[in-house]
Coordinates of C-alpha atoms in Angstrom, one line a residue:
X1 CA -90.4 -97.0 -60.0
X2 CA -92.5 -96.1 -57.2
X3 CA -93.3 -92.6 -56.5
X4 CA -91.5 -92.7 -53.1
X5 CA -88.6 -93.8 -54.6
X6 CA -88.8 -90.9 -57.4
X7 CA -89.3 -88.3 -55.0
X8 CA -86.3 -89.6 -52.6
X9 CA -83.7 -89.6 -55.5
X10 CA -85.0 -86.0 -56.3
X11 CA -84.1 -85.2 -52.8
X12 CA -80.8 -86.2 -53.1
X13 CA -80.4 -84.3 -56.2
X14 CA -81.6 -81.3 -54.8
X15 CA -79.3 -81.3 -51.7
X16 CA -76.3 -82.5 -53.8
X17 CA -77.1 -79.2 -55.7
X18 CA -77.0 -77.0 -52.9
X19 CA -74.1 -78.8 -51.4
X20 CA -72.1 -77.9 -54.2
X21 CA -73.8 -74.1 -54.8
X22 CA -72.4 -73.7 -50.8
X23 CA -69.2 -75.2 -51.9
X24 CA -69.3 -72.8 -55.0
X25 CA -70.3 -69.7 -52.3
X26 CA -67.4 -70.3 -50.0
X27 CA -64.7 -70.5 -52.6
X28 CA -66.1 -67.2 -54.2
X29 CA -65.9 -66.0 -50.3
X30 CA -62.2 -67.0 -50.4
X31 CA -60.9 -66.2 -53.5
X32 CA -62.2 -62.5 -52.9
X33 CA -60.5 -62.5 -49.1
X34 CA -57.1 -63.8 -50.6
X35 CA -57.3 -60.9 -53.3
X36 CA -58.5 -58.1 -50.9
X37 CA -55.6 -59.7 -48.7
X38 CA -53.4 -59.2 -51.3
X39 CA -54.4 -55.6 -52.1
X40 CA -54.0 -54.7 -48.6
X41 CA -50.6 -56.0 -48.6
X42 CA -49.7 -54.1 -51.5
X43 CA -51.0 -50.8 -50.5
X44 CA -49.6 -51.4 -46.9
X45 CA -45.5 -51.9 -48.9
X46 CA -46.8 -49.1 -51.1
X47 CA -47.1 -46.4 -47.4
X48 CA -43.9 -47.9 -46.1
X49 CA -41.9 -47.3 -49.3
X50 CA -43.7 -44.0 -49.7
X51 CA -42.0 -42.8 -45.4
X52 CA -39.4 -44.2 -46.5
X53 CA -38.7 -42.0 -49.3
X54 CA -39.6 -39.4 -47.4
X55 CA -37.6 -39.3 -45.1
X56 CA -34.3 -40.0 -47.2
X57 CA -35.4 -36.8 -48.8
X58 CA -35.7 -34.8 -45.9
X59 CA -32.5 -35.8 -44.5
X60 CA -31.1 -34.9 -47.7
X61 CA -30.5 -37.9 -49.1
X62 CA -31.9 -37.1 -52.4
X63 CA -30.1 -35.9 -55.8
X64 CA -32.0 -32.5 -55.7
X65 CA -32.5 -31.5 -52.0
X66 CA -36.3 -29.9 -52.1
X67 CA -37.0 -25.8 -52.0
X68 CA -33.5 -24.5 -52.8
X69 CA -33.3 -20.8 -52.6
X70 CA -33.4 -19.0 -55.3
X71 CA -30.0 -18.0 -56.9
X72 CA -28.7 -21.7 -55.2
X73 CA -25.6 -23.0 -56.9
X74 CA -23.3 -25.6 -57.1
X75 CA -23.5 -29.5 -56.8
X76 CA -27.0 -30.0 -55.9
X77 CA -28.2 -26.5 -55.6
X78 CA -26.3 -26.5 -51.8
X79 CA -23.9 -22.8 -52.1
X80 CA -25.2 -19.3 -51.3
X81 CA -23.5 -17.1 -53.6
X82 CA -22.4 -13.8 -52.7
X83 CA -20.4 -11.5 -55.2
X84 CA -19.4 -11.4 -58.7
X85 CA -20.3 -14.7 -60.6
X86 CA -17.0 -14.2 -62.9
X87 CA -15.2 -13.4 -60.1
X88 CA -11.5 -14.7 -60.3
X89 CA -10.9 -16.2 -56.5
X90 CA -13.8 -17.9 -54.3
X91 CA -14.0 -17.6 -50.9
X92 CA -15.8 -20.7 -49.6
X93 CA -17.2 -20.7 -45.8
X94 CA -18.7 -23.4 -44.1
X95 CA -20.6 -22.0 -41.0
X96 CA -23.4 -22.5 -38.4
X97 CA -25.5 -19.5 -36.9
X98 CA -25.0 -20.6 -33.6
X99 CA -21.3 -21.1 -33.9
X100 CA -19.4 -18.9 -31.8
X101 CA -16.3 -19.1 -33.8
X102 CA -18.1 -18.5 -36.5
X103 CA -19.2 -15.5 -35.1
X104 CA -15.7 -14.5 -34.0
X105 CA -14.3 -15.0 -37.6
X106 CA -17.2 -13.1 -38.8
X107 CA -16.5 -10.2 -36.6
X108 CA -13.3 -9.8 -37.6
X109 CA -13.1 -10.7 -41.1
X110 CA -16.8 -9.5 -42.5
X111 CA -15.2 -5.8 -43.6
X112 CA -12.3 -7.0 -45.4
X113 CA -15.1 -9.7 -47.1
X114 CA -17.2 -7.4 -48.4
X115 CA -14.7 -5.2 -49.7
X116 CA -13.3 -7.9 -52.0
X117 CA -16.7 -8.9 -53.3
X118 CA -17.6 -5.4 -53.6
X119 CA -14.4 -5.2 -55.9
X120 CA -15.2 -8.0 -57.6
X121 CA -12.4 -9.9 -56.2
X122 CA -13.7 -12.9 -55.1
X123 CA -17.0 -14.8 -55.1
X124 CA -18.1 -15.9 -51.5
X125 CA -19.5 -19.2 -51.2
X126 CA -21.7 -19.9 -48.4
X127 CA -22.5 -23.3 -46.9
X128 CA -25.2 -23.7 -43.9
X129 CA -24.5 -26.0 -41.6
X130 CA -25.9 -27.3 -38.2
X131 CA -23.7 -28.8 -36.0
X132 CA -24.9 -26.5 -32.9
X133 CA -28.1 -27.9 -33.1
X134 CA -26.8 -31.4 -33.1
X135 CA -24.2 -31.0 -30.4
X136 CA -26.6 -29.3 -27.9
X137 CA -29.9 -30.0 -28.8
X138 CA -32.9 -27.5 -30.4
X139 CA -33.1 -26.0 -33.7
X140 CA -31.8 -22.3 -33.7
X141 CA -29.0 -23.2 -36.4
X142 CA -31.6 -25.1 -38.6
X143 CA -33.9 -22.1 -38.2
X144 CA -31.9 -19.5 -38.9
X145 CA -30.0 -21.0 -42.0
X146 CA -33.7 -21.3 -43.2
X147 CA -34.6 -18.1 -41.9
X148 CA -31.3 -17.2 -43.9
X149 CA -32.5 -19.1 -47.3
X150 CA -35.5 -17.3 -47.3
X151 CA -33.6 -13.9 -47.3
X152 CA -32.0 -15.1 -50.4
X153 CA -34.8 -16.0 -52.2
X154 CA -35.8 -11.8 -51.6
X155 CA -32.0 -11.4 -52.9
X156 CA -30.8 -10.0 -49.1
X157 CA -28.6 -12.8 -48.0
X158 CA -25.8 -11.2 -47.2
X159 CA -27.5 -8.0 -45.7
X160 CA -29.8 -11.0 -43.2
X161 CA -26.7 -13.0 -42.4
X162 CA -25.1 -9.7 -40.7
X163 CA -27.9 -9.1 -38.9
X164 CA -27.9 -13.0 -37.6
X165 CA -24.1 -12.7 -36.4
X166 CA -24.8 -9.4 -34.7
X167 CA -27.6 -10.5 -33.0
X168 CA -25.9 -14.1 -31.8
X169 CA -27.1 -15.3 -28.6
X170 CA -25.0 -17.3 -26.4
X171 CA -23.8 -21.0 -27.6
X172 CA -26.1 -22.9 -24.9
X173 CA -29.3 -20.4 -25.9
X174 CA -31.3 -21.6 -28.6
X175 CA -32.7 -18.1 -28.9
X176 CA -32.6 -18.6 -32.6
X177 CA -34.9 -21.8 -32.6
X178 CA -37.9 -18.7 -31.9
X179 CA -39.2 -17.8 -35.3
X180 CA -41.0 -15.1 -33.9
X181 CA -36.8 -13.5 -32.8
X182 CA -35.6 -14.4 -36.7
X183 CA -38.9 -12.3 -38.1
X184 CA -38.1 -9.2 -35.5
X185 CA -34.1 -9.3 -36.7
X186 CA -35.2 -9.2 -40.3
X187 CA -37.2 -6.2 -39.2
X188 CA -33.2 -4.4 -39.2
X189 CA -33.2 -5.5 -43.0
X190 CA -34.9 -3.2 -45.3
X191 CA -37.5 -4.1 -47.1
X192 CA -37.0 -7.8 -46.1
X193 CA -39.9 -8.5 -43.8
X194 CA -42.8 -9.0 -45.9
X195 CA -45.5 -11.8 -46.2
X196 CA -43.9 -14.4 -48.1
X197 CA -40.5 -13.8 -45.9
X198 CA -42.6 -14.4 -42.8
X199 CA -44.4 -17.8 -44.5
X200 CA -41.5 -18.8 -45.5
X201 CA -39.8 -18.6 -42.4
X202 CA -42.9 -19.7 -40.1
X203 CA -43.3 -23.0 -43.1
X204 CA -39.5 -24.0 -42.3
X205 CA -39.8 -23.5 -47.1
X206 CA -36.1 -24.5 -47.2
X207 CA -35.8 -26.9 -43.9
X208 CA -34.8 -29.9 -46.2
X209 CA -32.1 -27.9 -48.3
X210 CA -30.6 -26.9 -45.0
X211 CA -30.6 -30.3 -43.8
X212 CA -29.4 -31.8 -47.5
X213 CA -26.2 -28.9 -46.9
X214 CA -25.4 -30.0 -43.2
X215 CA -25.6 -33.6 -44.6
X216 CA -23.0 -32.7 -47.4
X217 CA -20.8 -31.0 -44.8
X218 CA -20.8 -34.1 -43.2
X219 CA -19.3 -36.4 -45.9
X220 CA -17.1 -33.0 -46.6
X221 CA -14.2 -34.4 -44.6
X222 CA -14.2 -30.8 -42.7
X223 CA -15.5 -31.8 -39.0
X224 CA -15.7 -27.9 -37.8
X225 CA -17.3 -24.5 -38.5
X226 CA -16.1 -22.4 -39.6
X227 CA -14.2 -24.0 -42.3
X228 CA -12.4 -21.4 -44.5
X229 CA -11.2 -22.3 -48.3
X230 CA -9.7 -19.9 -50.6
X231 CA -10.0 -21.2 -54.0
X232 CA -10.5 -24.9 -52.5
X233 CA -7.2 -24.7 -50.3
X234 CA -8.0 -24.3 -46.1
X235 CA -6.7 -21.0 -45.1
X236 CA -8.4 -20.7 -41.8
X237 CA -8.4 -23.3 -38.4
X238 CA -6.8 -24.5 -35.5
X239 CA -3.8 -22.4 -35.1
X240 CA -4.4 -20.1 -38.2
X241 CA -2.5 -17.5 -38.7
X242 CA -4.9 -15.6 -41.4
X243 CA -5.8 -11.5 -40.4
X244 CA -7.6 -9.7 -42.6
X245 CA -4.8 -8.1 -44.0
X246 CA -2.9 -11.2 -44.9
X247 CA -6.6 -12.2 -46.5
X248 CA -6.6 -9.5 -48.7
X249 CA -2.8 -10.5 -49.9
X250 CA -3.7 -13.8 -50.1
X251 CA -6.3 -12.6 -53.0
X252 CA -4.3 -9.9 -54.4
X253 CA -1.7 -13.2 -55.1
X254 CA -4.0 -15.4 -56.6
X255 CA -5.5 -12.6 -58.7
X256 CA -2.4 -11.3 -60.1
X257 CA -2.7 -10.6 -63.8
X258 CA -6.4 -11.9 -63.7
X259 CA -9.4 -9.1 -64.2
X260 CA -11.8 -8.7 -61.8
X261 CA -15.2 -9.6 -61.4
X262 CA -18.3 -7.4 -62.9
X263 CA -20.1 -6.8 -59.9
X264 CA -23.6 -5.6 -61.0
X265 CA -25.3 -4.1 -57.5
X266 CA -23.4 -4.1 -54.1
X267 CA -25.6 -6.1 -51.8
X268 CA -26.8 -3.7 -48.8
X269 CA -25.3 -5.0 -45.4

């Protein structure tokens, strides 16, 4: 064989070789694009599934809504409680900050209401809700139930909520949804405005328990605040006939023969 004809079949040989080394190349090129794709993908499912989690805990979708207050009770940590713990009746209110009927019940009934948890008569079972806020826009009710929570975590509750129903602006003022207006009315609270109150109230701590509560309310079956139970029964509404005396009865009846709660310290209002 001549030498022209060695050094052509060497040629082919050598650019066979590099033919397939390119082929070799590109299919490293896309194996490494179809797993990068692939990666991509997954993280990409991965972020979607995360917001979507996310957000069915915020709007309280979730089996333990996040940051309950301390002292929290009841199915999913959603009830405020007031009063004796052993207390034989409960007194269970469903009510929004910016309610004015809520206000109006609370005016007229508070007195009476802490006398029987004072007494140890009845536990009273609070339950924020927000329907203000949804029926006219802005967040005073979902500030001020959080404003609320974070009172209960410093064990003044009951003392904060007063101050919230005295201080009640008109229905179509969202004067509540200023956090600065919640911190000044817890200034009427003694000992209440301190540094944690104030982060918690300026972080919105317990935003999604108050939304989880207002979400409960909804699937309730009760469609109105205030909603008014003694002992689970709906003593209070549309055409009610309930006074603060006949309240007070109502308890003494269901109490009969039962002792009555040991109330450790009377909260200050």
């Amino acid at each position: 064989m001549s030498q022209k004809n060695r050094d052509g079949k060497r040629s082919a040989r050598e650019a066979l070789y590099e033919q397939r080394e390119k082929e070799k190349a590109s299919a490293r090129r896309r194996r490494t694009m179809v797993v990068a794709g692939a990666v991509v993908a997954v993280l990409a499912i991965a972020a979607v599934i995360g917001v979507v989690v996310a957000d069915h805990k915020d709007s309280g979708g979730g089996s333990t809504p996040a940051a309950a207050p301390k002292g929290a009770i009841g199915k999913d940590n959603l009830v405020i409680p007031v009063g004796a713990a052993d207390a034989p009746s409960v007194l269970t209110i469903y009510e929004d900050f910016r309610c004015p009927a809520c206000d109006a019940f609370e005016k007229a009934f508070t007195p009476t209401i802490h006398s029987l948890e004072d007494s140890g008569q009845i536990r009273t079972e609070y339950h924020l809700v927000t329907l203000i806020d949804g029926n006219l826009g802005g967040s005073g009710s979902l500030n001020a139930a959080n404003a609320a929570a974070c009172a209960q975590d410093a064990g003044k509750f009951r003392a904060y909520h007063d101050v919230l129903y005295d201080n009640q602006p008109e229905e179509q003022s969202d004067t509540f949804s200023d956090k600065n207006h919640l911190l000044d009315l817890a200034g009427k609270v003694s000992g209440l405005k301190t540094p944690i109150f104030t982060a918690c109230v300026n972080g919105g701590t317990h935003n999604s328990w108050v939304k989880a509560s207002n979400s409960a309310f909804g699937k309730s079956g009760f469609n109105s605040t205030p909603t008014i139970l003694l002992n689970g029964k709906s003593v209070y509404g549309s055409g009610s006939s309930l006074t603060p005396d006949s309240l007070k009865q109502m308890v003494t009846d269901a109490n009969k023969g039962k002792k009555a709660g040991a109330v450790t310290t009377a909260p200050a209002s």
